[in-house]
Amino acid sequence: MKVIINEKTILDQLVSKKIIDLVKSKPNANLGLATGSTPLGVYQNLVNDYQSNNTDYSQVKTFNLDEYLNLPLDHQQSYHTYMNKQLFDHLNINLENTHFPLENNYLNYPTLLKENPLDLQLLGIGSNGHIGFNEPGTAFNSTTNIVKLASETRNDNARFFSKLSDVPTEAISMGLKDIMMAKEIILMANGKNKAAAIYQLVKGLKSEEWPATILQDHPNVTLYLDFDAASLL
Ligand code: GLP
């Protein structure tokens, strides 16, 4: 596992450059995408690059990691709305090439991912070490499924809703086994509240109690950490 530690704006530049270079060298690349606050700077850079350089996304396919259950798709906090607003609305991507586990029948998602191997999977991480919405205790061989959100995750994400009780209790998440099929994985983390999870990922033993530790077995993972997220290393 490679580890890059720098300021958040530099990390955003490095990661967006990797994605842009990939799309330029492989116009029909398959990208696994994440939501949350962590990748916002990367998405903004991709939009800026598209506006200045016309990087072509017309053949790119995207596969999102997860989605809340029981939120209307057009809800302000649905991951569908997020992706449209932050990225898809601003690129020449074909919306038919964008995939979400809920709308694409989650039970078929692993097959879809086998048919369209991800060239690059972008990940954030939860403060409890979740990736996607695979909470502590998720089996390492899990495939895309309905998951219950941990109370820590609901608390963390309450900032996006008017009150805690509005945060959904369930979601659909790409499984850990599905995530591990990606050819390359980039995990980004910033902020002190990610430091414990990053410590476990880099220095801890592989354990289902810290779902991200499964990445220790992946041959091509790079962590992009700001100084706070890396502060316990
Ligand atoms: C969310 C998402 C994850 C994300 C993580 C961190 O709940 N399900 O895909 O990586 O938690 O979120 P943030 O980037 O807002 O800290």
Tab-separated table of C-alpha atoms and ligand atoms in Angstrom:
chain	number	residue	atom	x	y	z
A	1	MET	CA	0.000	0.000	0.000
A	2	LYS	CA	1.400	3.391	-0.996
A	3	VAL	CA	0.795	6.378	1.262
A	4	ILE	CA	0.907	10.012	0.134
A	5	ILE	CA	0.605	12.705	2.800
A	6	ASN	CA	0.042	16.326	1.843
A	7	GLU	CA	-2.340	19.269	2.057
A	8	LYS	CA	-5.887	18.582	0.936
A	9	THR	CA	-5.713	20.869	-2.124
A	10	ILE	CA	-2.559	19.086	-3.331
A	11	LEU	CA	-4.180	15.674	-2.776
A	12	ASP	CA	-7.204	16.822	-4.789
A	13	GLN	CA	-4.905	17.902	-7.628
A	14	LEU	CA	-2.956	14.621	-7.623
A	15	VAL	CA	-6.085	12.455	-7.611
A	16	SER	CA	-7.920	14.467	-10.251
A	17	LYS	CA	-4.817	14.350	-12.472
A	18	LYS	CA	-4.752	10.548	-12.135
A	19	ILE	CA	-8.396	10.330	-13.203
A	20	ILE	CA	-7.956	12.769	-16.101
A	21	ASP	CA	-4.822	10.927	-17.324
A	22	LEU	CA	-6.694	7.615	-17.135
A	23	VAL	CA	-9.665	8.955	-19.116
A	24	LYS	CA	-7.323	10.444	-21.733
A	25	SER	CA	-5.344	7.227	-22.140
A	26	LYS	CA	-8.422	4.978	-21.981
A	27	PRO	CA	-11.517	6.870	-23.189
A	28	ASN	CA	-13.823	3.963	-22.254
A	29	ALA	CA	-12.466	3.664	-18.688
A	30	ASN	CA	-14.687	2.265	-15.939
A	31	LEU	CA	-14.622	4.430	-12.829
A	32	GLY	CA	-15.876	3.462	-9.367
A	33	LEU	CA	-17.027	6.644	-7.658
A	34	ALA	CA	-17.602	7.692	-4.062
A	35	THR	CA	-19.733	10.371	-2.461
A	36	GLY	CA	-19.412	12.245	0.845
A	37	SER	CA	-17.463	15.438	1.450
A	38	THR	CA	-14.014	13.917	0.762
A	39	PRO	CA	-14.099	13.729	-3.079
A	40	LEU	CA	-15.786	17.114	-3.627
A	41	GLY	CA	-12.504	18.879	-4.461
A	42	VAL	CA	-11.586	16.163	-6.971
A	43	TYR	CA	-14.946	16.440	-8.708
A	44	GLN	CA	-14.605	20.225	-8.862
A	45	ASN	CA	-11.162	19.810	-10.481
A	46	LEU	CA	-12.584	17.378	-13.057
A	47	VAL	CA	-15.301	19.896	-13.928
A	48	ASN	CA	-12.747	22.732	-14.215
A	49	ASP	CA	-10.544	20.562	-16.434
A	50	TYR	CA	-13.510	19.660	-18.639
A	51	GLN	CA	-14.414	23.326	-19.032
A	52	SER	CA	-10.844	24.271	-19.996
A	53	ASN	CA	-9.674	21.184	-21.895
A	54	ASN	CA	-12.798	19.339	-23.054
A	55	THR	CA	-11.594	15.993	-21.693
A	56	ASP	CA	-13.978	13.500	-23.276
A	57	TYR	CA	-16.208	11.436	-20.947
A	58	SER	CA	-18.640	10.267	-23.638
A	59	GLN	CA	-17.501	6.634	-23.402
A	60	VAL	CA	-16.647	6.538	-19.692
A	61	LYS	CA	-18.787	4.318	-17.480
A	62	THR	CA	-19.229	5.063	-13.784
A	63	PHE	CA	-20.346	2.812	-10.950
A	64	ASN	CA	-21.255	4.395	-7.642
A	65	LEU	CA	-20.435	2.682	-4.399
A	66	ASP	CA	-23.549	3.130	-2.393
A	67	GLU	CA	-26.903	4.797	-1.931
A	68	TYR	CA	-29.249	5.501	0.960
A	69	LEU	CA	-32.424	3.443	1.072
A	70	ASN	CA	-35.828	5.074	1.467
A	71	LEU	CA	-34.821	8.477	0.148
A	72	PRO	CA	-36.473	9.669	-3.069
A	73	LEU	CA	-33.871	9.765	-5.891
A	74	ASP	CA	-34.400	13.500	-6.275
A	75	HIS	CA	-33.911	14.134	-2.526
A	76	GLN	CA	-31.230	16.767	-1.895
A	77	GLN	CA	-29.114	14.190	-0.030
A	78	SER	CA	-29.578	11.194	-2.316
A	79	TYR	CA	-26.287	10.104	-3.831
A	80	HIS	CA	-27.947	10.282	-7.243
A	81	THR	CA	-28.624	14.014	-6.723
A	82	TYR	CA	-25.099	14.485	-5.355
A	83	MET	CA	-23.439	12.881	-8.396
A	84	ASN	CA	-25.550	14.831	-10.879
A	85	LYS	CA	-24.949	18.109	-9.082
A	86	GLN	CA	-21.241	17.695	-8.330
A	87	LEU	CA	-20.123	15.960	-11.516
A	88	PHE	CA	-22.390	14.446	-14.147
A	89	ASP	CA	-24.349	17.637	-14.967
A	90	HIS	CA	-21.060	19.364	-15.882
A	91	LEU	CA	-19.372	16.742	-18.108
A	92	ASN	CA	-20.287	15.212	-21.464
A	93	ILE	CA	-20.946	11.892	-19.747
A	94	ASN	CA	-23.777	9.771	-21.101
A	95	LEU	CA	-26.174	9.334	-18.151
A	96	GLU	CA	-26.955	5.837	-19.423
A	97	ASN	CA	-23.334	4.970	-18.606
A	98	THR	CA	-23.723	5.992	-14.950
A	99	HIS	CA	-24.691	3.216	-12.568
A	100	PHE	CA	-25.998	3.092	-9.010
A	101	PRO	CA	-26.624	-0.093	-7.016
A	102	LEU	CA	-30.257	0.715	-6.249
A	103	GLU	CA	-31.378	1.637	-9.745
A	104	ASN	CA	-29.421	-1.186	-11.381
A	105	ASN	CA	-30.894	-3.969	-9.216
A	106	TYR	CA	-28.285	-4.408	-6.509
A	107	LEU	CA	-28.254	-8.189	-6.796
A	108	ASN	CA	-26.936	-7.856	-10.357
A	109	TYR	CA	-24.317	-5.273	-9.395
A	110	PRO	CA	-21.507	-7.833	-8.822
A	111	THR	CA	-22.177	-9.309	-12.290
A	112	LEU	CA	-22.227	-5.840	-13.807
A	113	LEU	CA	-18.876	-5.122	-12.144
A	114	LYS	CA	-17.403	-8.387	-13.431
A	115	GLU	CA	-18.528	-7.465	-16.945
A	116	ASN	CA	-17.127	-3.934	-16.564
A	117	PRO	CA	-13.984	-4.281	-14.433
A	118	LEU	CA	-13.224	-1.023	-12.663
A	119	ASP	CA	-9.981	0.578	-13.832
A	120	LEU	CA	-10.028	2.824	-10.799
A	121	GLN	CA	-12.089	2.842	-7.615
A	122	LEU	CA	-12.176	6.075	-5.633
A	123	LEU	CA	-12.919	5.622	-1.927
A	124	GLY	CA	-13.437	7.737	1.153
A	125	ILE	CA	-13.487	6.185	4.604
A	126	GLY	CA	-15.854	6.450	7.546
A	127	SER	CA	-14.585	7.447	10.984
A	128	ASN	CA	-15.328	3.845	12.039
A	129	GLY	CA	-13.314	2.444	9.118
A	130	HIS	CA	-16.221	1.737	6.767
A	131	ILE	CA	-15.721	1.834	3.010
A	132	GLY	CA	-18.798	2.289	0.853
A	133	PHE	CA	-21.387	1.672	3.558
A	134	ASN	CA	-19.763	-1.569	4.712
A	135	GLU	CA	-19.899	-1.072	8.455
A	136	PRO	CA	-17.740	-2.783	11.118
A	137	GLY	CA	-18.622	-6.467	11.291
A	138	THR	CA	-19.293	-6.779	7.528
A	139	ALA	CA	-17.877	-10.043	6.137
A	140	PHE	CA	-14.803	-9.539	3.963
A	141	ASN	CA	-16.455	-11.673	1.255
A	142	SER	CA	-19.639	-9.547	1.173
A	143	THR	CA	-21.173	-8.633	-2.173
A	144	THR	CA	-23.491	-5.719	-2.983
A	145	ASN	CA	-26.370	-5.758	-0.543
A	146	ILE	CA	-28.734	-3.914	1.785
A	147	VAL	CA	-26.866	-2.799	4.896
A	148	LYS	CA	-27.825	-1.216	8.220
A	149	LEU	CA	-26.014	2.015	9.022
A	150	ALA	CA	-23.968	2.155	12.235
A	151	SER	CA	-25.024	4.847	14.706
A	152	GLU	CA	-21.563	6.445	14.325
A	153	THR	CA	-22.154	6.778	10.569
A	154	ARG	CA	-25.644	8.225	11.047
A	155	ASN	CA	-24.204	10.736	13.527
A	156	ASP	CA	-21.354	11.639	11.148
A	157	ASN	CA	-23.765	12.155	8.254
A	158	ALA	CA	-26.408	14.030	10.279
A	159	ARG	CA	-24.628	17.255	9.250
A	160	PHE	CA	-26.140	16.851	5.784
A	161	PHE	CA	-29.723	16.532	7.083
A	162	SER	CA	-31.899	18.830	9.204
A	163	LYS	CA	-31.968	16.355	12.089
A	164	LEU	CA	-30.515	12.975	13.054
A	165	SER	CA	-33.866	11.215	12.713
A	166	ASP	CA	-33.956	12.235	9.015
A	167	VAL	CA	-30.771	10.223	8.278
A	168	PRO	CA	-31.779	6.912	6.683
A	169	THR	CA	-31.138	3.785	8.756
A	170	GLU	CA	-30.342	1.570	5.766
A	171	ALA	CA	-28.425	1.774	2.513
A	172	ILE	CA	-27.285	-0.356	-0.403
A	173	SER	CA	-23.547	-0.768	-0.654
A	174	MET	CA	-21.156	-2.363	-3.096
A	175	GLY	CA	-19.699	-5.287	-1.121
A	176	LEU	CA	-16.127	-5.517	0.112
A	177	LYS	CA	-15.454	-8.389	-2.297
A	178	ASP	CA	-16.775	-6.267	-5.184
A	179	ILE	CA	-14.587	-3.292	-4.215
A	180	MET	CA	-11.519	-5.550	-4.117
A	181	MET	CA	-12.047	-6.491	-7.805
A	182	ALA	CA	-11.054	-2.979	-8.929
A	183	LYS	CA	-7.693	-2.900	-10.724
A	184	GLU	CA	-6.561	0.142	-8.779
A	185	ILE	CA	-7.903	1.768	-5.610
A	186	ILE	CA	-7.410	5.325	-4.383
A	187	LEU	CA	-8.565	6.024	-0.843
A	188	MET	CA	-8.697	9.653	0.274
A	189	ALA	CA	-9.022	10.818	3.875
A	190	ASN	CA	-8.826	14.179	5.549
A	191	GLY	CA	-9.479	15.412	9.056
A	192	LYS	CA	-8.640	14.246	12.586
A	193	ASN	CA	-11.824	12.166	12.833
A	194	LYS	CA	-10.367	9.781	10.223
A	195	ALA	CA	-7.011	9.327	11.989
A	196	ALA	CA	-7.969	6.234	14.017
A	197	ALA	CA	-9.425	4.448	10.983
A	198	ILE	CA	-6.322	5.324	8.934
A	199	TYR	CA	-4.076	4.053	11.722
A	200	GLN	CA	-5.915	0.689	11.675
A	201	LEU	CA	-5.754	0.540	7.883
A	202	VAL	CA	-2.008	1.163	7.728
A	203	LYS	CA	-0.728	-0.312	10.985
A	204	GLY	CA	-3.513	-2.500	12.362
A	205	LEU	CA	-4.258	-6.176	11.834
A	206	LYS	CA	-6.710	-7.116	9.126
A	207	SER	CA	-10.062	-7.339	10.892
A	208	GLU	CA	-13.727	-7.219	9.940
A	209	GLU	CA	-14.118	-4.749	12.816
A	210	TRP	CA	-12.218	-2.257	10.605
A	211	PRO	CA	-13.646	-2.964	7.127
A	212	ALA	CA	-11.071	-0.863	5.238
A	213	THR	CA	-8.292	-3.198	6.458
A	214	ILE	CA	-9.316	-5.597	3.668
A	215	LEU	CA	-7.406	-3.204	1.382
A	216	GLN	CA	-4.162	-4.523	2.916
A	217	ASP	CA	-4.638	-7.512	0.569
A	218	HIS	CA	-5.102	-5.430	-2.590
A	219	PRO	CA	-2.037	-5.188	-4.883
A	220	ASN	CA	-2.592	-1.591	-6.054
A	221	VAL	CA	-3.862	0.769	-3.362
A	222	THR	CA	-2.721	4.328	-2.717
A	223	LEU	CA	-3.849	6.353	0.282
A	224	TYR	CA	-4.026	10.129	-0.151
A	225	LEU	CA	-4.032	11.579	3.367
A	226	ASP	CA	-3.945	15.078	4.756
A	227	PHE	CA	-1.749	15.760	7.806
A	228	ASP	CA	-4.655	15.352	10.251
A	229	ALA	CA	-5.799	11.993	8.857
A	230	ALA	CA	-2.176	10.794	8.947
A	231	SER	CA	-1.517	12.181	12.432
A	232	LEU	CA	-1.470	8.789	14.219
A	233	LEU	CA	0.861	7.079	11.755
B	1	GLP	C1	-20.180	8.095	3.722
B	1	GLP	C2	-20.173	7.253	2.425
B	1	GLP	C3	-18.791	6.772	2.125
B	1	GLP	C4	-17.827	7.891	2.440
B	1	GLP	C5	-17.747	8.066	3.932
B	1	GLP	C6	-16.995	9.300	4.363
B	1	GLP	O1	-21.184	7.796	4.583
B	1	GLP	N1	-21.045	6.125	2.410
B	1	GLP	O2	-18.720	6.347	0.770
B	1	GLP	O3	-16.554	7.577	1.973
B	1	GLP	O4	-19.010	7.972	4.512
B	1	GLP	O5	-17.743	10.455	4.188
B	1	GLP	P1	-17.076	11.899	4.168
B	1	GLP	O6	-16.261	11.940	2.941
B	1	GLP	O7	-18.238	12.861	4.102
B	1	GLP	O8	-16.276	12.026	5.396
